[in-house]
Short mmCIF file of C-alpha atoms in Angstrom, two decimals:
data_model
loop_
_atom_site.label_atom_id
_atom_site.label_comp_id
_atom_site.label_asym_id
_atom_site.label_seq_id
_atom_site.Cartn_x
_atom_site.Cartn_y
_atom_site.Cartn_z
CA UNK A 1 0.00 0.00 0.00
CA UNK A 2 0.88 4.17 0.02
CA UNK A 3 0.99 4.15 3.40
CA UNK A 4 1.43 2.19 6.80
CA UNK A 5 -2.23 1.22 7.93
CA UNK A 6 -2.89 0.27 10.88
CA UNK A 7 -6.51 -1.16 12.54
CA UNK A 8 -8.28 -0.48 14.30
CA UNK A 9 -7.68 2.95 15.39
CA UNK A 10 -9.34 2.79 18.40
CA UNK A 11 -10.35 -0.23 20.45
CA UNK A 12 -12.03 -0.02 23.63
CA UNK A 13 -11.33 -2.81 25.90
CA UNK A 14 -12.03 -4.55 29.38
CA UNK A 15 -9.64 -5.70 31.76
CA UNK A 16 -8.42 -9.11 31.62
CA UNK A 17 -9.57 -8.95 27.83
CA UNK A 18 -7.31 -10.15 25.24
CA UNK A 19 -7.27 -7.65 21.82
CA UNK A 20 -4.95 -8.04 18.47
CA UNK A 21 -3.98 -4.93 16.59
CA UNK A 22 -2.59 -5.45 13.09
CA UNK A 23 -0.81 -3.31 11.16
CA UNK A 24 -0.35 -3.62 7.37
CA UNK A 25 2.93 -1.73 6.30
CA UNK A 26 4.38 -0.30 2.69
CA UNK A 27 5.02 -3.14 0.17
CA UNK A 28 8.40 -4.34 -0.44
CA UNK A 29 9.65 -3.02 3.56
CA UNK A 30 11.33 -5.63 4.82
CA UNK A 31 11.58 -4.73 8.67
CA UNK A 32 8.39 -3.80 10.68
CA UNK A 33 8.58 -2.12 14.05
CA UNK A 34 6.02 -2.18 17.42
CA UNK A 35 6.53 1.25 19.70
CA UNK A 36 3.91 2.90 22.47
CA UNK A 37 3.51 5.71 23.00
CA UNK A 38 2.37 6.89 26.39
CA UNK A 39 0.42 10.26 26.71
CA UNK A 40 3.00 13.03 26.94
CA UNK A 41 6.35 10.07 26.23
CA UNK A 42 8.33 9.46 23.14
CA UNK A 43 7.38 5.79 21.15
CA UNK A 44 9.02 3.11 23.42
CA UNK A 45 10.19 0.01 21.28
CA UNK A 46 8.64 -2.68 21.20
CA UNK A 47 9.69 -5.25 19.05
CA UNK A 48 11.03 -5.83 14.96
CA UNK A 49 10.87 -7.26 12.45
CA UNK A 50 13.09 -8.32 9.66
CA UNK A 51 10.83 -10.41 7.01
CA UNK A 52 9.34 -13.29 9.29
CA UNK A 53 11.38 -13.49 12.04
CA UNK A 54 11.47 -11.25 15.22
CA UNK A 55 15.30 -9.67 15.06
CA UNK A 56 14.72 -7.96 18.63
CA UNK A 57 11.77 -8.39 20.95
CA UNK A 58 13.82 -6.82 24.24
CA UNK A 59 11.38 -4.27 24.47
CA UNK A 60 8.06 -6.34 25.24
CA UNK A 61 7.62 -5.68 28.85
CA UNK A 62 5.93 -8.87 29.70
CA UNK A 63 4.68 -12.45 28.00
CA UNK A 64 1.60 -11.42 28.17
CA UNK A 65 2.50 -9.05 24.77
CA UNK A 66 3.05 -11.47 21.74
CA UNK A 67 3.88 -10.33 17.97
CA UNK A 68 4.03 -12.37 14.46
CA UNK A 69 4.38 -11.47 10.88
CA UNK A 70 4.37 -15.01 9.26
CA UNK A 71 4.43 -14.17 5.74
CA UNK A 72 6.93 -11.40 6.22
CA UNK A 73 4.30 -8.59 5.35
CA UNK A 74 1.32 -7.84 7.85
CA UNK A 75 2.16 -8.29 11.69
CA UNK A 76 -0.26 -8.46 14.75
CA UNK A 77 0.21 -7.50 18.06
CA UNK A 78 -1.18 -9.55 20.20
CA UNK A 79 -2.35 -8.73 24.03
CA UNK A 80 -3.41 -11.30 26.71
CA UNK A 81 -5.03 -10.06 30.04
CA UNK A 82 -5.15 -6.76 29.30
CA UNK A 83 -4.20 -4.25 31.99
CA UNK A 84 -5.11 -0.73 32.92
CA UNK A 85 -1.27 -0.28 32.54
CA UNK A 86 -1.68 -1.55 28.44
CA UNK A 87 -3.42 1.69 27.50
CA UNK A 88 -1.55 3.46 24.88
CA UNK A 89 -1.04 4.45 21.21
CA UNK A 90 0.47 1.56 19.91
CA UNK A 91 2.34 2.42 16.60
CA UNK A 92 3.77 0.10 13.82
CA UNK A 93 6.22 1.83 11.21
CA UNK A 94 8.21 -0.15 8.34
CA UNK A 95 11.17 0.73 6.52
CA UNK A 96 13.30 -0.92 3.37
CA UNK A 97 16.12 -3.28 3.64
CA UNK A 98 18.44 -4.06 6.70
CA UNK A 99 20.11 -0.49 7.82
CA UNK A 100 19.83 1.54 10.82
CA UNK A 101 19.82 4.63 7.90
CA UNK A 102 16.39 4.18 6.27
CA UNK A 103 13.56 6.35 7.82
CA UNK A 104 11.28 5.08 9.48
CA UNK A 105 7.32 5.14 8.33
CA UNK A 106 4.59 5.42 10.84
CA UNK A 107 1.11 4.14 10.83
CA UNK A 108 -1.58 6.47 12.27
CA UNK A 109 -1.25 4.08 15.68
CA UNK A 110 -4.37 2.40 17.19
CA UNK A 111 -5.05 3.90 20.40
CA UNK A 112 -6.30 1.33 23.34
CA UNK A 113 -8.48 2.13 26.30
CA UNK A 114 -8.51 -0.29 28.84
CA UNK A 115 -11.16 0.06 31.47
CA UNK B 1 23.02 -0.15 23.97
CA UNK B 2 21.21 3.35 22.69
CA UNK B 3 19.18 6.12 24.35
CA UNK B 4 18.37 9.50 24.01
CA UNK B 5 18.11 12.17 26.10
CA UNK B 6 15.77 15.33 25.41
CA UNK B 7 16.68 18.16 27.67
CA UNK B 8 13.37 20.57 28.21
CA UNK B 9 9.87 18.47 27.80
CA UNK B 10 8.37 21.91 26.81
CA UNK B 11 9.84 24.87 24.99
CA UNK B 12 8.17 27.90 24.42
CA UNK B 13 9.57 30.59 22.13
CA UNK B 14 7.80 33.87 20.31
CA UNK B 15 7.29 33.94 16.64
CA UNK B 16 10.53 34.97 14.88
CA UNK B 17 12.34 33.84 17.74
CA UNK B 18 15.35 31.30 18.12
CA UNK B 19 14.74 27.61 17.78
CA UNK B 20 16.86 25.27 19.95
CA UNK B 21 15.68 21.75 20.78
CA UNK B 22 18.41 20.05 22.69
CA UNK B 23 18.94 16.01 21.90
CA UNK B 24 22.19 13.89 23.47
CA UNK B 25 22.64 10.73 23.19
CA UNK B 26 24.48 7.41 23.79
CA UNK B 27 25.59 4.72 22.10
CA UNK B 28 28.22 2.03 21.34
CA UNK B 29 28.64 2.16 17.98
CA UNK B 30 28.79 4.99 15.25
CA UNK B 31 25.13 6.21 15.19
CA UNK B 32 22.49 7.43 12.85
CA UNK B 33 20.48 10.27 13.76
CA UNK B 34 17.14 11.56 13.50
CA UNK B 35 14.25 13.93 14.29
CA UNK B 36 10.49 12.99 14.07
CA UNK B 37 7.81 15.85 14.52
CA UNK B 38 4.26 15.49 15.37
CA UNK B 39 1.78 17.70 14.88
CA UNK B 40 -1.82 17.43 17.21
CA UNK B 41 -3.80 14.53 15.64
CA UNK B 42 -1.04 13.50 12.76
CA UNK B 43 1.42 10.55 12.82
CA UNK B 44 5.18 10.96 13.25
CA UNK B 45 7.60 12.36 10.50
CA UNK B 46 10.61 12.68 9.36
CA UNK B 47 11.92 15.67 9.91
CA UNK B 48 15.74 15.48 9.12
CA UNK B 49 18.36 12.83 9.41
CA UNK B 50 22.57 11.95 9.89
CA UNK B 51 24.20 9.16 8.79
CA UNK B 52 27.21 10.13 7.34
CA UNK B 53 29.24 12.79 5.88
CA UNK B 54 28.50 16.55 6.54
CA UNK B 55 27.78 16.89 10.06
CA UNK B 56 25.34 19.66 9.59
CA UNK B 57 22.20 18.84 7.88
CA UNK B 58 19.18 20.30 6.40
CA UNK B 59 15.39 19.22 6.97
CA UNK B 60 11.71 20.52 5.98
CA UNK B 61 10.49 23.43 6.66
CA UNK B 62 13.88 25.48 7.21
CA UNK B 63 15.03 22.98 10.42
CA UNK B 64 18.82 21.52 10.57
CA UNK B 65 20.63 19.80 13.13
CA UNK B 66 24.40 19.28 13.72
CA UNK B 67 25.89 16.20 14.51
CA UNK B 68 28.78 17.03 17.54
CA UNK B 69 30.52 13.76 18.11
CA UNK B 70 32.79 15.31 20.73
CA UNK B 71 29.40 15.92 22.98
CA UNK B 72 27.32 13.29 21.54
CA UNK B 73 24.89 16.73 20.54
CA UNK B 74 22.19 16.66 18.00
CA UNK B 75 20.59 19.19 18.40
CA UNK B 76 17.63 20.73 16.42
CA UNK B 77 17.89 24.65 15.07
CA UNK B 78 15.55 27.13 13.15
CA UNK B 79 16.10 30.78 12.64
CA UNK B 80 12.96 32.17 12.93
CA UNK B 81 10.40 30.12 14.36
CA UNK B 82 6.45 30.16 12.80
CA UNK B 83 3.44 29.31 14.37
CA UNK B 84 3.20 26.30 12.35
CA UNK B 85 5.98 24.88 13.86
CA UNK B 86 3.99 24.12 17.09
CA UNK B 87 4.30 20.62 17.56
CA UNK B 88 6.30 17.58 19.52
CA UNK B 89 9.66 16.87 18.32
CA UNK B 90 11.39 13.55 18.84
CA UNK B 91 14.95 13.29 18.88
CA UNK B 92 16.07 9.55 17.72
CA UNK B 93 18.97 7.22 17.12
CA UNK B 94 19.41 3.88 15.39
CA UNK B 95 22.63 1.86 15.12
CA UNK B 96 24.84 1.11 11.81
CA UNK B 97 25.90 -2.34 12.90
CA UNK B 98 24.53 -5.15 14.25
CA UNK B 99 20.72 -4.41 15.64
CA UNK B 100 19.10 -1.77 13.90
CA UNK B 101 16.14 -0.83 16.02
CA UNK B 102 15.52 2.80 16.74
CA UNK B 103 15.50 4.31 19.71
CA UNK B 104 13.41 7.63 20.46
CA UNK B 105 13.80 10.43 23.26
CA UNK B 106 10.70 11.38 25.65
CA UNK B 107 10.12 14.06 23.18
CA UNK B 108 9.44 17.82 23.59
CA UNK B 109 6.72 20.10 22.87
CA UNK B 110 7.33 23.40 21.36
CA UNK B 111 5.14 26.10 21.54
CA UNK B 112 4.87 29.12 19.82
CA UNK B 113 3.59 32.25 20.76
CA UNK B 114 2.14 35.26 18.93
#
């Protein structure tokens, strides 16, 4: 696609609730990146992507936050037992090739409210 | 390991004023350099970027940044700010060698008053 879409943008949630947010990024990028973004903080990563594999998942705080991208193009984000704590923007962002140069591309994020 | 460090989380300057947005950071190989800007409701973009070569470097919407190796500085200029330019800035750095993932500061706010 043009762009980095990501879905839902919203999702409302309960606690203990377990939610996937997907994010579809700009064909032919080979590495995919997770962040949140806290109200009023800077995108904390997450985890990426380079094709189908997970190159670094250090920043997933807990097991209860899983990510795949099996055919090396879409990714989900996957939540268990959601948490008060989870509520964020959660942003994907893709970028061509393998180097720490390319720029990154942002999704509009999908913003979770857990009650 | 890389971080960033954002002195001020809010600036506030007058129109036509100075633009300084302060960025240090850390890391343990040579790094590539960045700054993101987000304006109210929009996603985060590129603003300018360092990877190698001239140290000073040129963005959108008359912005530049010089990379200072000696103070591990990259920090974020404009002449003459506009109201436009109201926004949150993120400084960021990725590596050039082995992991690649990039690493953003806590961001800060600029406002710009009339």
């Amino acid at each position: 696609g043009a762009g980095v879409s990501q879905t839902p943008s919203n999702k409302v949630t309960e606690k203990g609730k377990y939610v996937e947010l997907r994010c579809d990024p700009i064909s032919g990028h080979t590495a995919l990146y997770w962040y949140r973004q806290s109200l009023g903080q800077g995108p904390e990563f997450l985890i990426y992507f380079q094709g189908t594999g997970a190159a670094d998942d250090s920043g997933l705080p807990n097991d209860r936050f899983f990510a795949v991208r099996p055919e090396g193009s879409v990714s989900t984000l996957k939540i268990q037992r959601t948490e008060r704590g989870d509520s964020a923007v959660y942003l994907c962002a893709s970028r061509p090739g393998n180097s720490g140069a390319n720029v990154l591309t942002f999704g509009a994020g999908s913003r979770l409210t857990v009650l | 390991a890389q971080s960033v460090t954002q002195l001020g989380s809010h600036v506030s300057v007058s129109e036509g004023a100075l633009v300084l947005l302060r960025c240090n950071y850390s890391s343990s190989v040579p790094p590539y350099l960045f700054w993101y800007v987000q304006y109210p409701n929009q996603g985060l973009q590129l603003l300018l970027k360092y990877t190698t070569g001239a140290t000073l470097v040129k963005g959108i919407n008359g912005f530049e940044a010089e990379f200072k190796k000696s103070e591990t500085s990259f920090h974020l200029t404009k002449p003459s700010a506009h109201m436009s330019d109201a926004a949150e800035y993120f400084c960021a750095v990725s590596g050039n060698t082995g992991g690649f993932k990039t690493i953003f500061g806590a961001g800060t706010r600029l406002f710009v008053k009339a």
